[in-house]
Short mmCIF file of C-alpha atoms in Angstrom, two decimals:
data_model
loop_
_atom_site.label_atom_id
_atom_site.label_comp_id
_atom_site.label_asym_id
_atom_site.label_seq_id
_atom_site.Cartn_x
_atom_site.Cartn_y
_atom_site.Cartn_z
CA UNK A 646 -57.45 -30.38 -55.53
CA UNK A 647 -60.55 -29.61 -53.44
CA UNK A 648 -63.34 -32.22 -53.70
CA UNK A 649 -65.80 -29.62 -54.97
CA UNK A 650 -63.42 -28.65 -57.79
CA UNK A 651 -62.88 -32.30 -58.68
CA UNK A 652 -66.63 -32.79 -58.96
CA UNK A 653 -66.89 -29.73 -61.18
CA UNK A 654 -64.11 -30.96 -63.50
CA UNK A 655 -65.75 -34.39 -63.69
CA UNK A 656 -69.10 -32.83 -64.51
CA UNK A 657 -67.57 -30.74 -67.31
CA UNK A 658 -65.84 -33.81 -68.79
CA UNK A 659 -69.03 -35.89 -68.69
CA UNK A 660 -71.04 -33.05 -70.25
CA UNK A 661 -68.48 -32.65 -73.03
CA UNK A 662 -68.53 -36.39 -73.71
CA UNK A 663 -72.35 -36.47 -73.86
CA UNK A 664 -72.38 -33.46 -76.17
CA UNK A 665 -69.91 -35.13 -78.51
CA UNK A 666 -72.03 -38.27 -78.55
CA UNK A 667 -75.15 -36.29 -79.39
CA UNK A 668 -73.38 -34.52 -82.24
CA UNK A 669 -72.05 -37.82 -83.55
CA UNK A 670 -75.53 -39.33 -83.52
CA UNK A 671 -76.85 -36.35 -85.39
CA UNK A 672 -74.16 -36.82 -88.05
CA UNK A 673 -72.61 -33.40 -87.36
CA UNK A 674 -69.06 -34.44 -86.50
CA UNK A 675 -66.87 -34.33 -89.61
CA UNK A 676 -65.19 -37.55 -90.62
CA UNK A 677 -61.37 -37.61 -90.83
CA UNK A 678 -59.88 -36.03 -93.94
CA UNK A 679 -60.09 -38.43 -96.88
CA UNK A 680 -58.36 -38.39 -100.25
CA UNK A 681 -61.71 -38.30 -102.08
CA UNK A 682 -65.33 -37.63 -101.26
CA UNK A 683 -67.59 -38.72 -104.11
CA UNK A 684 -70.98 -37.00 -103.90
CA UNK A 685 -73.70 -38.70 -105.95
CA UNK A 686 -76.88 -36.68 -106.50
CA UNK A 687 -79.07 -39.63 -107.49
CA UNK A 688 -82.54 -38.72 -108.69
CA UNK A 689 -84.58 -41.90 -109.01
CA UNK A 690 -87.91 -40.09 -108.64
CA UNK A 691 -88.92 -41.10 -112.18
CA UNK A 692 -88.87 -44.10 -114.52
CA UNK A 693 -85.18 -44.76 -113.73
CA UNK A 694 -85.87 -45.69 -110.11
CA UNK A 695 -84.98 -49.37 -110.48
CA UNK A 696 -81.66 -48.48 -112.12
CA UNK A 697 -80.86 -46.05 -109.31
CA UNK A 698 -81.22 -48.91 -106.84
CA UNK A 699 -78.99 -51.09 -109.01
CA UNK A 700 -76.25 -48.46 -109.15
CA UNK A 701 -76.46 -47.93 -105.40
CA UNK A 702 -75.96 -51.66 -104.93
CA UNK A 703 -72.97 -51.54 -107.30
CA UNK A 704 -71.36 -48.86 -105.11
CA UNK A 705 -72.12 -50.87 -101.97
CA UNK A 706 -70.26 -53.88 -103.33
CA UNK A 707 -67.14 -51.78 -102.70
CA UNK A 708 -68.26 -49.31 -100.05
CA UNK A 709 -66.47 -46.36 -98.47
CA UNK A 710 -62.96 -46.55 -97.08
CA UNK A 711 -60.81 -44.19 -95.02
CA UNK A 712 -59.49 -42.70 -98.26
CA UNK A 713 -62.63 -42.70 -100.42
CA UNK A 714 -66.04 -41.68 -99.06
CA UNK A 715 -69.14 -42.51 -101.09
CA UNK A 716 -71.99 -40.17 -100.21
CA UNK A 717 -75.38 -40.47 -101.92
CA UNK A 718 -78.57 -38.44 -101.84
CA UNK A 719 -81.22 -40.75 -103.29
CA UNK A 720 -84.80 -39.81 -104.12
CA UNK A 721 -87.30 -42.48 -105.18
CA UNK A 722 -90.72 -42.58 -106.71
CA UNK A 723 -91.64 -45.58 -104.57
CA UNK A 724 -92.77 -47.63 -107.57
CA UNK A 725 -89.88 -50.03 -108.14
CA UNK A 726 -88.82 -52.52 -105.52
CA UNK A 727 -85.95 -54.87 -106.42
CA UNK A 728 -87.03 -56.96 -103.40
CA UNK A 729 -86.44 -53.93 -101.19
CA UNK A 730 -88.86 -52.06 -98.92
CA UNK A 731 -90.58 -49.32 -100.89
CA UNK A 732 -90.10 -45.74 -99.78
CA UNK A 733 -90.64 -42.53 -101.72
CA UNK A 734 -88.86 -39.82 -99.74
CA UNK A 735 -85.28 -38.59 -100.07
CA UNK A 736 -82.51 -40.22 -98.03
CA UNK A 737 -78.80 -39.55 -97.56
CA UNK A 738 -76.33 -42.40 -97.24
CA UNK A 739 -72.69 -42.80 -96.35
CA UNK A 740 -72.38 -45.94 -98.43
CA UNK A 741 -70.73 -48.88 -96.68
CA UNK A 742 -69.83 -52.25 -98.11
CA UNK A 743 -72.88 -54.49 -98.29
CA UNK A 744 -75.30 -51.64 -97.46
CA UNK A 745 -78.84 -51.72 -98.83
CA UNK A 746 -80.71 -48.57 -99.90
CA UNK A 747 -83.23 -48.82 -97.07
CA UNK A 748 -84.43 -46.41 -94.42
CA UNK A 749 -82.52 -48.14 -91.60
CA UNK A 750 -79.20 -47.55 -93.39
CA UNK A 751 -79.70 -43.85 -94.09
CA UNK A 752 -77.65 -41.12 -92.45
CA UNK A 753 -80.54 -38.68 -92.85
CA UNK A 754 -84.21 -38.82 -93.84
CA UNK A 755 -85.09 -35.54 -95.58
CA UNK A 756 -88.70 -36.30 -96.39
CA UNK A 757 -89.76 -35.47 -99.93
CA UNK A 758 -87.18 -33.25 -101.67
CA UNK A 759 -87.52 -31.64 -105.08
CA UNK A 760 -84.43 -33.05 -106.79
CA UNK A 761 -85.06 -30.76 -109.74
CA UNK A 762 -84.31 -27.69 -107.61
CA UNK A 763 -81.15 -25.66 -107.16
CA UNK A 764 -81.61 -25.71 -103.40
CA UNK A 765 -81.48 -29.52 -103.24
CA UNK A 766 -78.08 -29.63 -104.94
CA UNK A 767 -76.66 -26.76 -102.89
CA UNK A 768 -77.73 -28.27 -99.57
CA UNK A 769 -76.47 -31.74 -100.47
CA UNK A 770 -73.05 -30.55 -101.64
CA UNK A 771 -72.68 -28.20 -98.66
CA UNK A 772 -73.61 -30.98 -96.23
CA UNK A 773 -71.45 -33.59 -97.93
CA UNK A 774 -68.33 -31.45 -98.04
CA UNK A 775 -68.71 -30.35 -94.42
CA UNK A 776 -69.52 -33.81 -93.08
CA UNK A 777 -66.98 -35.73 -95.20
CA UNK A 778 -63.99 -33.42 -95.82
CA UNK A 779 -61.48 -34.53 -98.41
CA UNK A 780 -58.53 -33.33 -100.44
CA UNK A 781 -60.56 -33.81 -103.61
CA UNK A 782 -64.30 -33.80 -104.32
CA UNK A 783 -66.25 -35.36 -107.16
CA UNK A 784 -69.90 -34.50 -107.80
CA UNK A 785 -71.92 -36.87 -109.98
CA UNK A 786 -75.35 -35.88 -111.26
CA UNK A 787 -77.28 -39.10 -111.86
CA UNK A 788 -80.55 -39.08 -113.80
CA UNK A 789 -82.12 -38.13 -117.08
CA UNK A 790 -80.27 -35.64 -119.24
CA UNK A 791 -81.77 -33.66 -122.07
CA UNK A 792 -78.88 -32.18 -123.96
CA UNK A 793 -79.73 -28.61 -124.87
CA UNK A 794 -83.43 -29.04 -124.10
CA UNK A 795 -86.00 -31.68 -123.09
CA UNK A 796 -87.68 -34.21 -125.33
CA UNK A 797 -91.38 -34.95 -125.29
CA UNK A 798 -92.47 -38.55 -124.63
CA UNK A 799 -92.05 -40.97 -127.49
CA UNK A 800 -93.75 -44.37 -127.37
CA UNK A 801 -91.33 -47.09 -126.39
CA UNK A 802 -88.52 -44.76 -125.32
CA UNK A 803 -87.41 -43.98 -121.79
CA UNK A 804 -89.12 -46.98 -120.17
CA UNK A 805 -87.84 -50.51 -119.55
CA UNK A 806 -89.07 -53.02 -122.12
CA UNK A 807 -88.45 -56.74 -122.58
CA UNK A 808 -85.88 -58.06 -125.01
CA UNK A 809 -86.39 -61.18 -127.09
CA UNK A 810 -85.01 -63.32 -124.27
CA UNK A 811 -87.31 -61.79 -121.68
CA UNK A 812 -84.70 -59.81 -119.77
CA UNK A 813 -85.12 -56.14 -118.94
CA UNK A 814 -83.71 -54.18 -121.84
CA UNK A 815 -82.11 -50.88 -120.73
CA UNK A 816 -83.80 -47.89 -122.26
CA UNK A 817 -82.02 -44.60 -122.96
CA UNK A 818 -82.30 -41.92 -120.32
CA UNK A 819 -84.68 -39.64 -122.21
CA UNK A 820 -86.76 -37.33 -120.06
CA UNK A 821 -90.51 -36.82 -120.39
CA UNK A 822 -91.32 -33.17 -120.99
CA UNK A 823 -94.58 -32.23 -119.30
CA UNK A 824 -95.40 -29.23 -121.46
CA UNK A 825 -94.28 -28.10 -124.90
CA UNK A 826 -94.91 -24.48 -123.90
CA UNK A 827 -92.03 -24.24 -121.47
CA UNK A 828 -88.83 -22.44 -122.39
CA UNK A 829 -86.15 -24.95 -123.39
CA UNK A 830 -82.75 -25.03 -121.71
CA UNK A 831 -79.93 -27.43 -121.07
CA UNK A 832 -81.14 -29.37 -118.06
CA UNK A 833 -80.80 -32.56 -116.05
CA UNK A 834 -82.42 -34.33 -113.09
CA UNK A 835 -86.14 -34.74 -113.75
CA UNK A 836 -88.17 -35.10 -110.53
CA UNK A 837 -91.47 -36.79 -111.35
CA UNK A 838 -93.17 -36.07 -108.01
CA UNK A 839 -92.39 -32.36 -108.11
CA UNK A 840 -92.57 -31.99 -111.90
CA UNK A 841 -89.31 -30.11 -112.06
CA UNK A 842 -85.89 -30.40 -113.69
CA UNK A 843 -82.54 -28.86 -112.91
CA UNK A 844 -81.26 -26.38 -115.49
CA UNK A 845 -77.52 -25.87 -115.97
CA UNK A 846 -77.76 -22.28 -114.78
CA UNK A 847 -79.28 -23.55 -111.52
CA UNK A 848 -76.63 -26.22 -111.11
CA UNK A 849 -73.86 -23.67 -111.64
CA UNK A 850 -75.23 -21.34 -108.97
CA UNK A 851 -75.83 -24.25 -106.57
CA UNK A 852 -72.27 -25.56 -106.81
CA UNK A 853 -70.85 -22.05 -106.57
CA UNK A 854 -72.87 -21.35 -103.42
CA UNK A 855 -71.91 -24.69 -101.86
CA UNK A 856 -68.21 -24.10 -102.45
CA UNK A 857 -68.49 -20.65 -100.90
CA UNK A 858 -70.48 -21.94 -97.90
CA UNK A 859 -67.88 -24.57 -97.05
CA UNK A 860 -64.93 -22.25 -97.52
CA UNK A 861 -63.66 -24.17 -100.51
CA UNK A 862 -61.80 -21.75 -102.74
CA UNK A 863 -60.76 -24.54 -105.11
CA UNK A 864 -63.02 -26.10 -107.71
CA UNK A 865 -64.51 -29.54 -107.67
CA UNK A 866 -61.87 -31.95 -108.84
CA UNK A 867 -64.43 -33.67 -111.07
CA UNK A 868 -68.00 -33.07 -112.19
CA UNK A 869 -69.66 -36.09 -113.79
CA UNK A 870 -72.97 -36.55 -115.58
CA UNK A 871 -74.34 -40.09 -115.54
CA UNK A 872 -77.07 -38.78 -117.83
CA UNK A 873 -77.77 -38.35 -121.53
CA UNK A 874 -76.33 -35.80 -123.92
CA UNK A 875 -74.45 -33.63 -121.42
CA UNK A 876 -71.01 -33.57 -123.10
CA UNK A 877 -71.42 -30.34 -125.02
CA UNK A 878 -69.40 -27.18 -125.50
CA UNK A 879 -72.25 -25.32 -123.82
CA UNK A 880 -72.01 -27.46 -120.66
CA UNK A 881 -68.23 -27.38 -120.42
CA UNK A 882 -68.22 -23.61 -120.71
CA UNK A 883 -70.88 -23.23 -118.01
CA UNK A 884 -68.79 -25.18 -115.46
CA UNK A 885 -65.32 -23.99 -116.50
CA UNK A 886 -64.68 -22.17 -113.22
CA UNK A 887 -66.27 -24.75 -110.91
CA UNK A 888 -64.65 -28.06 -111.83
CA UNK A 889 -61.24 -29.17 -113.00
CA UNK A 890 -62.58 -32.04 -115.12
CA UNK A 891 -66.02 -32.78 -116.58
CA UNK A 892 -67.18 -36.25 -117.65
CA UNK A 893 -70.27 -36.81 -119.79
CA UNK A 894 -71.72 -38.39 -122.91
CA UNK A 895 -72.41 -36.82 -126.29
CA UNK A 896 -74.99 -39.53 -126.90
CA UNK A 897 -77.86 -41.11 -124.97
CA UNK A 898 -76.78 -43.11 -121.91
CA UNK A 899 -78.27 -46.60 -121.44
CA UNK A 900 -80.33 -46.95 -118.30
CA UNK A 901 -77.60 -49.15 -116.81
CA UNK A 902 -75.31 -46.11 -116.90
CA UNK A 903 -71.84 -46.22 -115.41
CA UNK A 904 -70.31 -49.33 -113.88
CA UNK A 905 -69.89 -48.10 -110.29
CA UNK A 906 -68.43 -51.27 -108.83
CA UNK A 907 -65.65 -51.23 -111.40
CA UNK A 908 -64.47 -47.63 -111.22
CA UNK A 909 -65.03 -47.21 -107.48
CA UNK A 910 -62.92 -50.28 -106.75
CA UNK A 911 -60.15 -48.90 -108.94
CA UNK A 912 -60.33 -45.52 -107.19
CA UNK A 913 -60.19 -47.22 -103.80
CA UNK A 914 -57.11 -49.14 -104.93
CA UNK A 915 -55.39 -45.92 -106.03
CA UNK A 916 -56.92 -43.03 -104.05
CA UNK A 917 -54.00 -40.69 -104.77
CA UNK A 918 -55.15 -40.18 -108.39
CA UNK A 919 -56.21 -36.67 -109.39
CA UNK A 920 -59.19 -35.45 -111.38
CA UNK A 921 -57.75 -36.03 -114.87
CA UNK A 922 -56.73 -39.57 -113.87
CA UNK A 923 -60.21 -40.29 -112.49
CA UNK A 924 -61.76 -38.85 -115.65
CA UNK A 925 -59.70 -41.21 -117.80
CA UNK A 926 -60.60 -44.11 -115.51
CA UNK A 927 -64.33 -43.35 -115.84
CA UNK A 928 -64.11 -43.28 -119.63
CA UNK A 929 -62.17 -46.54 -119.71
CA UNK A 930 -64.61 -48.20 -117.29
CA UNK A 931 -67.56 -47.11 -119.45
CA UNK A 932 -65.85 -48.37 -122.60
CA UNK A 933 -65.26 -51.77 -121.02
CA UNK A 934 -68.83 -51.96 -119.72
CA UNK A 935 -70.33 -51.63 -123.18
CA UNK A 936 -67.68 -53.39 -125.27
CA UNK A 937 -66.60 -56.12 -122.85
CA UNK A 938 -69.79 -56.55 -120.77
CA UNK A 939 -69.86 -58.96 -117.84
CA UNK A 940 -72.72 -61.33 -117.19
CA UNK A 941 -76.10 -60.45 -118.64
CA UNK A 942 -75.17 -57.02 -119.99
CA UNK A 943 -75.07 -56.66 -123.75
CA UNK A 944 -72.67 -54.54 -125.82
CA UNK A 945 -73.96 -51.16 -126.95
CA UNK A 946 -72.17 -49.78 -129.98
CA UNK A 947 -73.94 -46.41 -129.72
CA UNK A 948 -72.43 -45.43 -126.35
CA UNK A 949 -70.00 -42.54 -125.85
CA UNK A 950 -68.20 -40.94 -122.90
CA UNK A 951 -65.52 -38.30 -122.62
CA UNK A 952 -63.46 -36.45 -120.02
CA UNK A 953 -62.69 -32.77 -120.57
CA UNK A 954 -60.10 -30.62 -118.82
CA UNK A 955 -61.93 -27.39 -117.99
CA UNK A 956 -58.86 -25.50 -116.77
CA UNK A 957 -58.44 -23.53 -119.97
CA UNK A 958 -61.89 -23.84 -121.42
CA UNK A 959 -62.36 -20.09 -121.62
CA UNK A 960 -59.66 -20.08 -124.30
CA UNK A 961 -61.34 -23.01 -126.04
CA UNK A 962 -64.62 -21.10 -126.16
CA UNK A 963 -62.87 -18.05 -127.58
CA UNK A 964 -61.47 -20.18 -130.39
CA UNK A 965 -64.99 -21.46 -131.14
CA UNK A 966 -66.22 -17.88 -131.17
CA UNK A 967 -63.41 -16.83 -133.54
CA UNK A 968 -64.36 -19.67 -135.89
CA UNK A 969 -68.00 -18.59 -135.70
CA UNK A 970 -67.03 -15.07 -136.72
CA UNK A 971 -65.05 -16.28 -139.73
CA UNK A 972 -67.87 -18.60 -140.75
CA UNK A 973 -70.32 -15.71 -140.57
CA UNK A 974 -68.01 -13.49 -142.66
CA UNK A 975 -67.75 -16.22 -145.29
CA UNK A 976 -71.52 -16.09 -145.89
CA UNK A 977 -73.33 -16.07 -148.23
CA UNK A 978 -70.59 -16.71 -150.81
CA UNK A 979 -68.99 -19.55 -148.87
CA UNK A 980 -72.22 -21.23 -147.82
CA UNK A 981 -71.75 -24.29 -150.02
CA UNK A 982 -68.54 -25.43 -148.32
CA UNK A 983 -70.00 -24.90 -144.85
CA UNK A 984 -73.18 -26.72 -145.80
CA UNK A 985 -71.17 -29.65 -147.14
CA UNK A 986 -69.22 -29.88 -143.88
CA UNK A 987 -72.42 -29.82 -141.84
CA UNK A 988 -74.04 -32.53 -144.00
CA UNK A 989 -71.13 -34.81 -143.15
CA UNK A 990 -71.90 -34.54 -139.41
CA UNK A 991 -74.68 -36.74 -138.02
CA UNK A 992 -76.96 -35.65 -135.20
CA UNK A 993 -76.66 -37.44 -131.87
CA UNK A 994 -79.67 -39.40 -130.58
CA UNK A 995 -80.74 -40.15 -134.16
CA UNK A 996 -84.21 -41.56 -134.62
CA UNK A 997 -84.22 -45.14 -135.83
CA UNK A 998 -87.87 -45.36 -136.84
CA UNK A 999 -87.66 -43.26 -139.97
CA UNK A 1000 -88.88 -40.12 -138.21
CA UNK A 1001 -86.75 -36.99 -138.35
CA UNK A 1002 -84.20 -36.40 -135.63
CA UNK A 1003 -85.30 -34.52 -132.52
CA UNK A 1004 -81.85 -33.35 -131.43
CA UNK A 1005 -79.38 -31.19 -133.35
CA UNK A 1006 -76.07 -31.88 -131.62
CA UNK A 1007 -72.97 -32.66 -133.70
CA UNK A 1008 -69.40 -33.36 -132.67
CA UNK A 1009 -67.46 -30.10 -132.79
CA UNK A 1010 -64.07 -31.58 -133.66
CA UNK A 1011 -65.61 -33.61 -136.48
CA UNK A 1012 -67.23 -30.47 -137.89
CA UNK A 1013 -63.87 -28.67 -137.87
CA UNK A 1014 -62.25 -31.62 -139.63
CA UNK A 1015 -64.94 -31.57 -142.32
CA UNK A 1016 -64.47 -27.83 -142.79
CA UNK A 1017 -60.78 -28.41 -143.47
CA UNK A 1018 -61.67 -31.09 -146.03
CA UNK A 1019 -64.14 -28.86 -147.93
CA UNK A 1020 -63.93 -25.70 -150.02
CA UNK A 1021 -63.96 -22.89 -147.45
CA UNK A 1022 -62.00 -19.65 -147.18
CA UNK A 1023 -58.41 -19.60 -145.89
CA UNK A 1024 -59.60 -17.58 -142.89
CA UNK A 1025 -62.17 -20.23 -142.02
CA UNK A 1026 -59.56 -22.97 -142.35
CA UNK A 1027 -57.14 -21.11 -140.10
CA UNK A 1028 -59.81 -20.54 -137.45
CA UNK A 1029 -61.00 -24.15 -137.71
CA UNK A 1030 -57.43 -25.42 -137.29
CA UNK A 1031 -56.96 -23.36 -134.13
CA UNK A 1032 -60.33 -24.37 -132.65
CA UNK A 1033 -59.56 -28.00 -133.50
CA UNK A 1034 -56.22 -27.79 -131.69
CA UNK A 1035 -57.70 -26.11 -128.61
CA UNK A 1036 -60.53 -28.67 -128.38
CA UNK A 1037 -58.21 -31.64 -128.78
CA UNK A 1038 -56.05 -30.28 -125.97
CA UNK A 1039 -59.11 -29.99 -123.71
CA UNK A 1040 -60.47 -33.50 -124.34
CA UNK A 1041 -58.24 -35.77 -122.26
CA UNK A 1042 -60.14 -39.02 -122.91
CA UNK A 1043 -62.88 -40.03 -125.33
CA UNK A 1044 -64.65 -43.30 -126.10
CA UNK A 1045 -67.15 -43.99 -128.85
CA UNK A 1046 -68.77 -47.29 -129.76
CA UNK A 1047 -68.48 -48.41 -133.37
CA UNK A 1048 -71.91 -47.01 -134.25
CA UNK A 1049 -70.86 -43.51 -133.14
CA UNK A 1050 -67.62 -43.26 -135.07
CA UNK A 1051 -68.05 -43.04 -138.84
CA UNK A 1052 -70.40 -40.18 -139.72
CA UNK A 1053 -70.44 -38.91 -136.15
CA UNK A 1054 -66.70 -38.56 -135.61
CA UNK A 1055 -67.23 -38.65 -131.86
CA UNK A 1056 -64.30 -36.89 -130.24
CA UNK A 1057 -65.53 -35.58 -126.89
CA UNK A 1058 -67.82 -32.56 -127.11
CA UNK A 1059 -70.89 -31.77 -129.21
CA UNK A 1060 -72.36 -28.38 -130.06
CA UNK A 1061 -75.88 -27.25 -130.99
CA UNK A 1062 -76.08 -26.97 -134.79
CA UNK A 1063 -79.37 -27.45 -136.70
CA UNK A 1064 -78.58 -28.20 -140.33
CA UNK A 1065 -80.66 -25.31 -141.66
CA UNK A 1066 -83.50 -22.87 -141.17
CA UNK A 1067 -86.18 -25.55 -141.51
CA UNK A 1068 -84.72 -27.70 -138.73
CA UNK A 1069 -84.25 -24.66 -136.53
CA UNK A 1070 -87.85 -23.58 -137.05
CA UNK A 1071 -89.31 -27.03 -136.51
CA UNK A 1072 -87.33 -27.41 -133.29
CA UNK A 1073 -90.35 -27.33 -130.99
CA UNK A 1074 -88.19 -26.24 -128.06
CA UNK A 1075 -86.39 -23.31 -129.67
CA UNK A 1076 -88.78 -20.68 -128.30
CA UNK A 1077 -86.75 -18.32 -126.08
CA UNK A 1078 -84.00 -20.92 -126.05
CA UNK A 1079 -80.79 -20.63 -128.07
CA UNK A 1080 -80.94 -16.84 -128.19
CA UNK A 1081 -78.88 -14.10 -126.59
CA UNK A 1082 -82.11 -12.37 -125.61
CA UNK A 1083 -83.22 -15.30 -123.48
CA UNK A 1084 -83.19 -14.48 -119.76
CA UNK A 1085 -84.91 -17.58 -118.40
CA UNK A 1086 -82.07 -19.78 -117.12
CA UNK A 1087 -79.88 -18.40 -119.93
CA UNK A 1088 -77.18 -20.47 -121.60
CA UNK A 1089 -73.92 -18.68 -120.73
CA UNK A 1090 -72.06 -19.81 -123.83
CA UNK A 1091 -74.81 -18.38 -126.03
CA UNK A 1092 -74.68 -15.04 -124.26
CA UNK A 1093 -70.89 -14.72 -124.13
CA UNK A 1094 -69.87 -15.96 -127.58
CA UNK A 1095 -70.72 -15.69 -131.25
CA UNK A 1096 -71.76 -19.20 -132.22
CA UNK A 1097 -75.42 -18.21 -132.15
CA UNK A 1098 -74.67 -15.19 -134.39
CA UNK A 1099 -73.15 -17.52 -136.97
CA UNK A 1100 -76.12 -19.90 -136.73
CA UNK A 1101 -78.67 -17.21 -137.50
CA UNK A 1102 -76.62 -15.93 -140.42
CA UNK A 1103 -76.25 -19.49 -141.66
CA UNK A 1104 -79.97 -20.19 -141.42
CA UNK A 1105 -80.67 -17.25 -143.73
CA UNK A 1106 -78.87 -19.01 -146.56
CA UNK A 1107 -79.50 -22.65 -145.56
CA UNK A 1108 -83.14 -23.60 -145.96
#
């Protein structure tokens, strides 16, 4: 080969090598295909910042492996420290064993990001799936959750306080609503710096766009909410086409949240598990955390967590809608039996101070069971039996502490159900909310099905 040609070949090879190095340094070269990539959208830009750092450290006690990649986008308020350098921007991490959540460990520094925006989720999921390809993806939304709508600040709630022995006492993840004039919607991820939260409609469009951008025709294998009050019929229906399994709580989630070291280590030990298996594992891990707590953690009998198979949730929603239609037809004559069934269902996030409850979520399966036990029409009983069967088939794992069993009947998914017209009218967040006419981040289940039609008919006869 002529010397000039040899020099040219050598130059091309060196240039290619330098280019590959530059791409690798920029984090643009995809990692080898893993069994799982777990994407954690961790919004600590609020009063949960210290607990975000704790959960990051729990993940880092295990760290990523060739089969399981742990990828975190973490935003901080810069107020809590945990003996770590304080920073307040948004960083991305490929979590390794022993890693600290510090600037020097980050894969990317994004500056300040509004973690209450659709764009933040879309960009993170798109980046994570492209950079860390896997056979299965899990997306975990970590932060405050508000159930159907936000809750205004209540003294002593949502902030760490001291227990009798002087240790930090985990507070429930209740968001602080900045204005009572805003339209209420099912939302999660409250960003204190940007005064924004992520509505379910935004999260749906973000995940859908990310899947399309990365060429992923399949759904997420698992969508998890380490946040309060997200296990509802309304949520499951919204994500039915985007995830195979959804994991969430019908009740408030303690600030300590999930036990990441436990379930991540079990996933690493058995990375071939699928979404339903991981969903069951998460529920079992949560149960053990709050009933068999290690170290300084205390049991919490009010905790709940469930895993729901979303594959056929459209059929589940249709059965709920059919029940709603029969309930509406039974009114006003059959109101007494329906009212009795509703009275036997307690609201989640009950107030313990003697004040009236702020949330009107009840377990759907428990309500169906109480309908069957009360004096309702044969048509209502038939519809309730079918909806009960469909819902039980969808819920593949459910845990409820002792305080959320009797009276609550916790079985996996709650539904919005004020007990009467007075509760519905005093619901300060109902304005433009649970209505088919609402067009501001609308709730898809409300628009597509007849539960809301039953509620309004019921309120006419249930003061």
